[in-house]
Short mmCIF file of C-alpha atoms and ligand atoms in Angstrom, two decimals:
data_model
loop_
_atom_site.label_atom_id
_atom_site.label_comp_id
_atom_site.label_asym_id
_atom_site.label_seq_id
_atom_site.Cartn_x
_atom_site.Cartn_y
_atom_site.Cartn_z
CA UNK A 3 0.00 0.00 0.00
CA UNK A 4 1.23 3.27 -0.61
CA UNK A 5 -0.31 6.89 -0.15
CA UNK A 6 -0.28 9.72 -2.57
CA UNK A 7 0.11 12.98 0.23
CA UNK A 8 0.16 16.51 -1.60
CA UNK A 9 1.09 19.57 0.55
CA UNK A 10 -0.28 22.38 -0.99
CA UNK A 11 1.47 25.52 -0.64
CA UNK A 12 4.15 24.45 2.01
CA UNK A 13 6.52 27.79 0.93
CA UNK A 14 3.32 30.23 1.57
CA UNK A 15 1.05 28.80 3.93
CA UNK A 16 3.13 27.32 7.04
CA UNK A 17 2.39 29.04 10.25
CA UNK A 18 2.72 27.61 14.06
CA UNK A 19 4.32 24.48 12.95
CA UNK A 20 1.58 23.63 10.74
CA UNK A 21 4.10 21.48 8.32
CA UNK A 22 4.73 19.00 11.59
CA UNK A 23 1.55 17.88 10.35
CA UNK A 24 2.80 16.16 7.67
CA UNK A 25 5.66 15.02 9.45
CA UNK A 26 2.83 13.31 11.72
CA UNK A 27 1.36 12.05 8.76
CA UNK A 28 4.00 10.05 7.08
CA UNK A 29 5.49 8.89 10.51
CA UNK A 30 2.40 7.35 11.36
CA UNK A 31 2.35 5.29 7.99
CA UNK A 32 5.98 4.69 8.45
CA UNK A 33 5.39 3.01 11.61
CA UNK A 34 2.96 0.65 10.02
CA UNK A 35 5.17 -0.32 7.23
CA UNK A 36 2.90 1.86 4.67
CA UNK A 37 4.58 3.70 1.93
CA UNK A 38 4.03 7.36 1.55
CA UNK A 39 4.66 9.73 -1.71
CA UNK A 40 5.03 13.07 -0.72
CA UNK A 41 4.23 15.52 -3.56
CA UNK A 42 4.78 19.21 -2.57
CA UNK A 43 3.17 21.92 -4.52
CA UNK A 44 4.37 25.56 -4.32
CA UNK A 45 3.06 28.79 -5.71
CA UNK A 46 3.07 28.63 -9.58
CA UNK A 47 3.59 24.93 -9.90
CA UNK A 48 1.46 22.55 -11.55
CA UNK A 49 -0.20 19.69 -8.88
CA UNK A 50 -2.07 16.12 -10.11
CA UNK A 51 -4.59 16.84 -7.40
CA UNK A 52 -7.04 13.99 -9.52
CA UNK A 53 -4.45 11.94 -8.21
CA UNK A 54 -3.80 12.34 -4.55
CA UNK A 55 -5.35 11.05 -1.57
CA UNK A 56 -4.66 12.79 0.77
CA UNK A 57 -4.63 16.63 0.49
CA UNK A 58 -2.67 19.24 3.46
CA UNK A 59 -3.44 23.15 3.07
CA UNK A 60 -1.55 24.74 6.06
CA UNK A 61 -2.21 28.56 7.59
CA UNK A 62 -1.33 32.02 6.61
CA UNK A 63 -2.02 35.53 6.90
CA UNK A 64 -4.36 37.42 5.33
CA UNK A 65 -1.05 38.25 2.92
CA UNK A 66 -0.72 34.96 1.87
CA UNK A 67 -4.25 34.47 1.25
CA UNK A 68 -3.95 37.47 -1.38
CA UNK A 69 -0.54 36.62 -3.11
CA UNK A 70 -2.14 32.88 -3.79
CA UNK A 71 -5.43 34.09 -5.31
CA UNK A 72 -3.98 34.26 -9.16
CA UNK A 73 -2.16 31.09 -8.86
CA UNK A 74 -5.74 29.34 -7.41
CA UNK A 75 -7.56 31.07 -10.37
CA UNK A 76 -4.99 29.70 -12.64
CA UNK A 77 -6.19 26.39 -12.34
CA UNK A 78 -5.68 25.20 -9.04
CA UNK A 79 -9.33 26.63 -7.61
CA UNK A 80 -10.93 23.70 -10.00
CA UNK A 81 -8.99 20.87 -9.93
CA UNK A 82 -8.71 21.43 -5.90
CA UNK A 83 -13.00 21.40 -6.12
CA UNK A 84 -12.95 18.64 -8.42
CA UNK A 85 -11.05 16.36 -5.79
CA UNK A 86 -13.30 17.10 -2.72
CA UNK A 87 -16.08 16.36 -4.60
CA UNK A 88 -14.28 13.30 -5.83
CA UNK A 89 -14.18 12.17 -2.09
CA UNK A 90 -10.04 13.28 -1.67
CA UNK A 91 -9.51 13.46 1.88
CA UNK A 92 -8.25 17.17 2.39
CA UNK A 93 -6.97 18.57 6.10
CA UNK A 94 -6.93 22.67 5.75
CA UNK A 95 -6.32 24.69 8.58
CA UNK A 96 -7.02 28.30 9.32
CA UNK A 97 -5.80 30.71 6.45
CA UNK A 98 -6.58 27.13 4.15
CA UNK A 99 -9.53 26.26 5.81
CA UNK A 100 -11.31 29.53 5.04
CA UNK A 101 -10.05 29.32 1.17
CA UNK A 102 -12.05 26.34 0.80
CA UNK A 103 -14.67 28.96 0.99
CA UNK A 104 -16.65 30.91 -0.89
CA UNK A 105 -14.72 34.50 0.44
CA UNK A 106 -12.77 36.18 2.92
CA UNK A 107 -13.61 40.26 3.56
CA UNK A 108 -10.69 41.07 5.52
CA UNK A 109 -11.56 44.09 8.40
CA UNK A 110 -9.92 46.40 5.89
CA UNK A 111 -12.56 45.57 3.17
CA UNK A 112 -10.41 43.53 1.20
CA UNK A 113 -12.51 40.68 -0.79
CA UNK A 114 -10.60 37.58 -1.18
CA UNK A 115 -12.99 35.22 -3.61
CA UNK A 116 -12.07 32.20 -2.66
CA UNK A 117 -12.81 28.48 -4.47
CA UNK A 118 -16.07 28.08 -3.07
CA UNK A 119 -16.35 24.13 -2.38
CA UNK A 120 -17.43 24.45 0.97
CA UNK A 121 -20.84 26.33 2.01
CA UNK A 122 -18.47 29.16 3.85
CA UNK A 123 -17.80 32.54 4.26
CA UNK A 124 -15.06 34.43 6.45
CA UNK A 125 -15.37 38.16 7.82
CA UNK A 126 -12.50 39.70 9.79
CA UNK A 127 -13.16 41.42 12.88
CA UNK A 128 -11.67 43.83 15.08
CA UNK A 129 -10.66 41.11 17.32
CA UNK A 130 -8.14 38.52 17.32
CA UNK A 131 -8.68 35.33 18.80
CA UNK A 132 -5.60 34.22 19.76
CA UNK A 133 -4.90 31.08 21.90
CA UNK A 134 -4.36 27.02 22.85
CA UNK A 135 -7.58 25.46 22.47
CA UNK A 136 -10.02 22.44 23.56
CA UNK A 137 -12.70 21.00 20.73
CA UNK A 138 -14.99 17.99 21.42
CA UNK A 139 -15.21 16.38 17.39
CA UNK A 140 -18.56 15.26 16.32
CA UNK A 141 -19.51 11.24 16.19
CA UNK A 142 -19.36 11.86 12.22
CA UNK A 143 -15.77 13.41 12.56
CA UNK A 144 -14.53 10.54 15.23
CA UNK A 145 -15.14 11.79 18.40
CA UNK A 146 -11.88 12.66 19.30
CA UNK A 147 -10.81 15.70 22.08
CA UNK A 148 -8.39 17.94 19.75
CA UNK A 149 -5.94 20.29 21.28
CA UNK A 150 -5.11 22.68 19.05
CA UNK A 151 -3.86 26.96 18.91
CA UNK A 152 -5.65 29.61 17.38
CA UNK A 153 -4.62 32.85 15.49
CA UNK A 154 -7.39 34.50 13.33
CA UNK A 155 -9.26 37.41 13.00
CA UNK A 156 -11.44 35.97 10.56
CA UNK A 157 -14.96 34.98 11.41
CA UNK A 158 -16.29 31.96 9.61
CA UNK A 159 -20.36 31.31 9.18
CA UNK A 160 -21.08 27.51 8.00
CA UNK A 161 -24.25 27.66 5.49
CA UNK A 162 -27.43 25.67 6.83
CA UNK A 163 -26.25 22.49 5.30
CA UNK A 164 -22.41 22.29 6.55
CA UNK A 165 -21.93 20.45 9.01
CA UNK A 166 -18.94 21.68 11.62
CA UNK A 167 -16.46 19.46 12.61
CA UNK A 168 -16.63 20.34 16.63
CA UNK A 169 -17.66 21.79 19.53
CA UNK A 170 -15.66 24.45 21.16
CA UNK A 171 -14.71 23.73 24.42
CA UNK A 172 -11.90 25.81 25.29
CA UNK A 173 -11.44 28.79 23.02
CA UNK A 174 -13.00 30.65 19.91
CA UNK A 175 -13.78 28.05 16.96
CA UNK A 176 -15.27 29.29 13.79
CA UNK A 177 -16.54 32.91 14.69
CA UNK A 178 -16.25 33.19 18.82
CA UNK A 179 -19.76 32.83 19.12
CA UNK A 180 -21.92 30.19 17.79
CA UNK A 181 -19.68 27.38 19.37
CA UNK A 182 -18.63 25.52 16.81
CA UNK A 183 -15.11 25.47 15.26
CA UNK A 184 -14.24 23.82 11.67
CA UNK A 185 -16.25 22.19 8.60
CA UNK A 186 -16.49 18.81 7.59
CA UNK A 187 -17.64 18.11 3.86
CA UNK A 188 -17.47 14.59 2.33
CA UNK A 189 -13.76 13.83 3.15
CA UNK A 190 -12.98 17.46 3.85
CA UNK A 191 -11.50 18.59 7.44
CA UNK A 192 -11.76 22.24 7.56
CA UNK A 193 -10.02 23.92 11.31
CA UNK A 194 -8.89 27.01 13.06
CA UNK A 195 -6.23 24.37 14.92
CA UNK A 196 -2.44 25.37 14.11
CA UNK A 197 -0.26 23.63 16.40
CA UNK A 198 0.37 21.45 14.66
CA UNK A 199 -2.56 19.41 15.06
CA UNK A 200 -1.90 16.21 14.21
CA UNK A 201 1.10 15.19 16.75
CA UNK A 202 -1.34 16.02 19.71
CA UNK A 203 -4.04 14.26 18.33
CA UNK A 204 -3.25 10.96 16.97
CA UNK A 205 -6.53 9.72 17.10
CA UNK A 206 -7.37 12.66 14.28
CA UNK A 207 -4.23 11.83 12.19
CA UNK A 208 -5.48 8.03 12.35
CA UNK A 209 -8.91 9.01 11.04
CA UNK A 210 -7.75 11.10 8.33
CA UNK A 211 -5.20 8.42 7.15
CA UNK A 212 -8.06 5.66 7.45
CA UNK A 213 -10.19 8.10 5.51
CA UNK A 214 -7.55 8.29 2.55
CA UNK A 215 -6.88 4.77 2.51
CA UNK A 216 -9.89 3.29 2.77
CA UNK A 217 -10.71 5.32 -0.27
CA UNK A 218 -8.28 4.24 -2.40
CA UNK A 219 -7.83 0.61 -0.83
CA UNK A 220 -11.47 -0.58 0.50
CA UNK A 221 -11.46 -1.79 4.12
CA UNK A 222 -8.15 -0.94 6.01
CA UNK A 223 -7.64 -2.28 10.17
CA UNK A 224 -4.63 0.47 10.75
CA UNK A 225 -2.28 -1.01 13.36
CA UNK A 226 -2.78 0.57 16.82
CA UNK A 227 0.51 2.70 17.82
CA UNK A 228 2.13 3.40 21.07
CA UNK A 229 1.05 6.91 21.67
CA UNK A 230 2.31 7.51 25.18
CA UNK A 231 4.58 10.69 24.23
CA UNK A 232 1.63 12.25 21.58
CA UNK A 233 -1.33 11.59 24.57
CA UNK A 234 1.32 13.04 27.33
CA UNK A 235 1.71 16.32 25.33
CA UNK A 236 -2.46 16.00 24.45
CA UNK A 237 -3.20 15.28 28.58
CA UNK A 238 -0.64 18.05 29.97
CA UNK A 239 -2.22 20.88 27.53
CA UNK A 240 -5.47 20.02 28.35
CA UNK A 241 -4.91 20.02 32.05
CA UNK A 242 -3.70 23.18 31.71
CA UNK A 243 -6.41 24.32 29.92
CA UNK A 244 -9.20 22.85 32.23
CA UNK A 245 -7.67 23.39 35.06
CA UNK A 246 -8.55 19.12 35.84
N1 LIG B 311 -5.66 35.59 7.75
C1 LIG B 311 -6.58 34.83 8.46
C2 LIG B 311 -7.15 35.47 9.72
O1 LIG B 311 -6.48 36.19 10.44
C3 LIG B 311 -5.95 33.48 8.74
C4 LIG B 311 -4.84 33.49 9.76
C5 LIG B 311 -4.20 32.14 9.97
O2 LIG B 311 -4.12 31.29 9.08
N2 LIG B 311 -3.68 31.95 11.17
O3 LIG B 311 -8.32 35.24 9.96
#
């Protein structure tokens, strides 16, 4: 078995670590004895999107978003819609995870249109919501407690049928307000989580590399791992963060 990964945008969008994610990724299949092909797409180069399975769109500011939207327009925008509705499994965080939307109107009035494949929309405000983080995943996203960081002034609004991916328990989510934080789509993992994610979660990584394989290979049992070091660095942040 082997697993097509494509990073898209490591040079632009990699904030808070968000490229240990992939290290997390491909260490996880290494342990199991599962090959991994790592494709890594900057700015202005072509990607086989049609032909990955696993898709990772890091964070960046609302800079980045700007500087990407020709090259996304230039072909990427479509192929990258194509895929998720295809059933690729993407992970996008923050700065990603809102270009999966439909726009971003920065607090300065700046319009970003973005590739509108998921029923989203992203307003910056005033404030920033800045910090480490607690979210309880829905059953349909695995259940799983993520601890995760923040940084965004942008304030996302899910249409009616999106479903988010969890509750907040600790911390700001998708807009601060409605309680909810991320967007899950088909195979599509939308968060606010920098971090990176992944390492502190492992139970999340596991899902999304089930999720890719499973597409490409039918039914996959994924070895279990020993996480003691990943659920140490999970338990001591969210003691911290609870206060329990
Ligand atoms: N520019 C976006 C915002 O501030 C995203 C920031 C990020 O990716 N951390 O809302």
């Amino acid at each position: 078995m082997r697993l097509k990964i494509c990073h898209l945008y490591p040079d632009v969008l990699n904030l808070y670590g968000d490229n240990g994610n992939i290290i997390c990724l491909r260490e996880r299949l290494r342990r199991r004895g599962i090959d991994c092909e790592l494709q890594r797409v900057p700015i202005g180069e072509k990607a086989d999107l049609s032909n990955a399975d696993l898709v990772f769109i890091g964070g960046g500011q609302d800079f980045e978003q700007e500087v990407l939207l020709q090259d996304l327009r230039g072909g990427k925008a479509a192929e990258l819609r194509a895929a998720i509705e295809d059933g690729v499994c993407v992970l996008a965080i923050c700065g990603g995870y809102q270009m999966l939307g439909a726009y971003y109107e920065t607090h300065d009035g700046t319009r970003c249109d973005f590739i509108g494949a998921l029923d989203l929309y992203t307003v910056g405000s005033p404030q920033r919501m800045i910090g480490n983080t607690v979210f309880q995943c829905t059953e349909e996203c695995g259940g799983a407690e993520l601890i995760g960081f923040e940084n965004h002034s942008g304030k996302t609004r899910l249409g009616s049928g999106l479903k988010p991916l969890a509750r907040v328990v600790v911390g700001h989510g998708n807009n601060g307000e409605d309680g909810f934080e991320g967007a899950h789509y088909k195979n599509v993992f939308g968060s606010y989580s920098h971090g990176p994610l992944l390492p502190k979660n492992p139970a999340f990584c596991d899902l999304l590399l089930r999720t890719a394989l499973e597409r490409r290979f039918g039914s996959v049992s994924l070895e279990a791992l020993d996480d003691r070091a990943e659920n140490a660095a999970h338990d001591a942040m969210r003691r911290r963060l609870l206060k329990s």
